Coordinates of C-alpha atoms in Angstrom, one line a residue:
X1 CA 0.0 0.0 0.0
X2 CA 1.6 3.6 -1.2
X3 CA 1.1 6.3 1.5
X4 CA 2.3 8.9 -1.1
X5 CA 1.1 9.4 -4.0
X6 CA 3.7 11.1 -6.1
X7 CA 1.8 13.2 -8.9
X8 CA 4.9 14.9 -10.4
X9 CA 8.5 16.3 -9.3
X10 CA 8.7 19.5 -7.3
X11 CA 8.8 22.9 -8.2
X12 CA 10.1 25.5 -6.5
X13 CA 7.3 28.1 -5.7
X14 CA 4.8 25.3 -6.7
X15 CA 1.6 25.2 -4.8
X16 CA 3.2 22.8 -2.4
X17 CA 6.2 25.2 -1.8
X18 CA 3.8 27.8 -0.8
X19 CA 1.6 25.8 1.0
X20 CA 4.9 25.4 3.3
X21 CA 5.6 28.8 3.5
X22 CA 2.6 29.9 4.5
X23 CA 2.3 27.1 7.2
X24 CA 5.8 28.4 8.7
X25 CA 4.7 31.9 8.6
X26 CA 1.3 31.3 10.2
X27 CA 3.0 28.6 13.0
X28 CA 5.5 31.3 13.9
X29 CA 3.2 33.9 14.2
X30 CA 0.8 31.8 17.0
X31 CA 4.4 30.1 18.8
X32 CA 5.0 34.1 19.3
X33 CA 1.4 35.1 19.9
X34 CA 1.3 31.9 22.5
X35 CA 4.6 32.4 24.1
X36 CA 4.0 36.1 25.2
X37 CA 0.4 35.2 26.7
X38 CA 1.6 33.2 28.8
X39 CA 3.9 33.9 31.6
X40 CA 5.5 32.0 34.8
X41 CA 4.9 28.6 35.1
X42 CA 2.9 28.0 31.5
X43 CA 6.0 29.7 29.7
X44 CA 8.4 27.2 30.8
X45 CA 5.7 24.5 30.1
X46 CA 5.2 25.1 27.1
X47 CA 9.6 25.7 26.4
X48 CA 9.5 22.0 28.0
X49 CA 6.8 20.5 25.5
X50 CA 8.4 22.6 22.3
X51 CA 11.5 21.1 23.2
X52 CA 10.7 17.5 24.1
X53 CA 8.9 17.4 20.6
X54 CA 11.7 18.8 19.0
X55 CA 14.0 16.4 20.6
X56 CA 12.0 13.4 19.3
X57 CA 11.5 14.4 15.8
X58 CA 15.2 14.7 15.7
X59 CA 15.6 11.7 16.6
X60 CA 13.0 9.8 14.7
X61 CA 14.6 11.5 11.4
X62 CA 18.0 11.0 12.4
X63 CA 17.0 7.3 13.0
X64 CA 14.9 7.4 9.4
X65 CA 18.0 8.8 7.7
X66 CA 20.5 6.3 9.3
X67 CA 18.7 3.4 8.6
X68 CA 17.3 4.6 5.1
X69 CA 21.4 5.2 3.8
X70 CA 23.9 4.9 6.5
X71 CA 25.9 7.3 8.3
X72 CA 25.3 11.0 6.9
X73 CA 29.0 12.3 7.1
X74 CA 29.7 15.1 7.4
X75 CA 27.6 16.6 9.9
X76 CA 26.3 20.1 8.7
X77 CA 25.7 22.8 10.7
X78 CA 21.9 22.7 9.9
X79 CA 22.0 18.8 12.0
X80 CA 23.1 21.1 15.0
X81 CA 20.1 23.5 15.1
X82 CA 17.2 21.7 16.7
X83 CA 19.8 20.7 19.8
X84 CA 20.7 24.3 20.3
X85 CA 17.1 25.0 20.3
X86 CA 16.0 22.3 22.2
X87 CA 18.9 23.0 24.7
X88 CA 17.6 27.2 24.8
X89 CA 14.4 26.0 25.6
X90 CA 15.6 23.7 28.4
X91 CA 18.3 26.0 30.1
X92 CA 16.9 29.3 29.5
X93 CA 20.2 30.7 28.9
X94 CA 20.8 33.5 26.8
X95 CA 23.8 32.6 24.2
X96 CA 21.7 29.5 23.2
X97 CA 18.9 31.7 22.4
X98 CA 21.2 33.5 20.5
X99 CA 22.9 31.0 18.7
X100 CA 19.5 29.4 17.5
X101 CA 18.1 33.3 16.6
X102 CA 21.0 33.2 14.4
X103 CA 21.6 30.0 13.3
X104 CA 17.7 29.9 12.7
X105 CA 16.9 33.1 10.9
X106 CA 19.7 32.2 8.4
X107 CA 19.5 28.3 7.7
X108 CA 15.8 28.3 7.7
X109 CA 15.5 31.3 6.0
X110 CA 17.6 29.8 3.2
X111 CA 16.0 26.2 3.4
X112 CA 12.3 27.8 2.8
X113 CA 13.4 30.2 0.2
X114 CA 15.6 28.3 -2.0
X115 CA 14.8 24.3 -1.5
X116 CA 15.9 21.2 -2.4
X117 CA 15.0 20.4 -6.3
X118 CA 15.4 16.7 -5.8
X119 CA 12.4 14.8 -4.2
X120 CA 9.0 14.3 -5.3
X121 CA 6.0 17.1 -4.6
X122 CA 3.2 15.6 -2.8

């Protein structure tokens, strides 16, 4: 049984590609709206959920990816973005919030804007 049905290669900018977009744009929008409405002991429950879910979708993909073609040498900075956002989420401390701002703002940035050409477009 296919899960995916694979109706043609992707585009970039593609009704798919913008379907992402917009998705990213509206989920960042309520994280922010979200995060500032609540204060004290619902802020850092919510950090601890974002970053427990993070946490296992990295792993389940890392898993996926290891199992799928082996050992993905070399690491790329991009692999080391959801543990320093994770980790900010967890600790609270400033330089990890700055490090994932950063690293964030520019690898996603890039990722959404200029994608992979090679995959199908479901």
């Amino acid at each position: 049984m296919r899960l995916l049905a694979v109706g043609h290669e992707f585009s970039p900018y593609g009704p798919s590609h913008w379907g992402v977009l917009v998705v990213f744009a509206a989920g960042a929008v309520a994280l922010g709206w979200v995060r500032r409405a609540r204060r004290g002991r619902g802020s850092y429950l919510l950090s601890l959920a974002l970053a427990v879910t993070i946490l296992v979708v990295y792993a389940a993909d890392t898993v996926y990816s290891f199992a799928a073609t082996g050992v993905d040498l070399p690491l790329h900075l991009s692999d080391l973005v959801p543990l320093a956002a994770a980790y900010a989420l967890l600790s609270r401390r400033q330089w990890a919030y700055a490090l994932t701002y950063y690293w964030g703002l520019v690898l996603s940035t890039q990722a959404l804007v200029s994608p992979a050409l090679t995959g199908p477009d479901v």
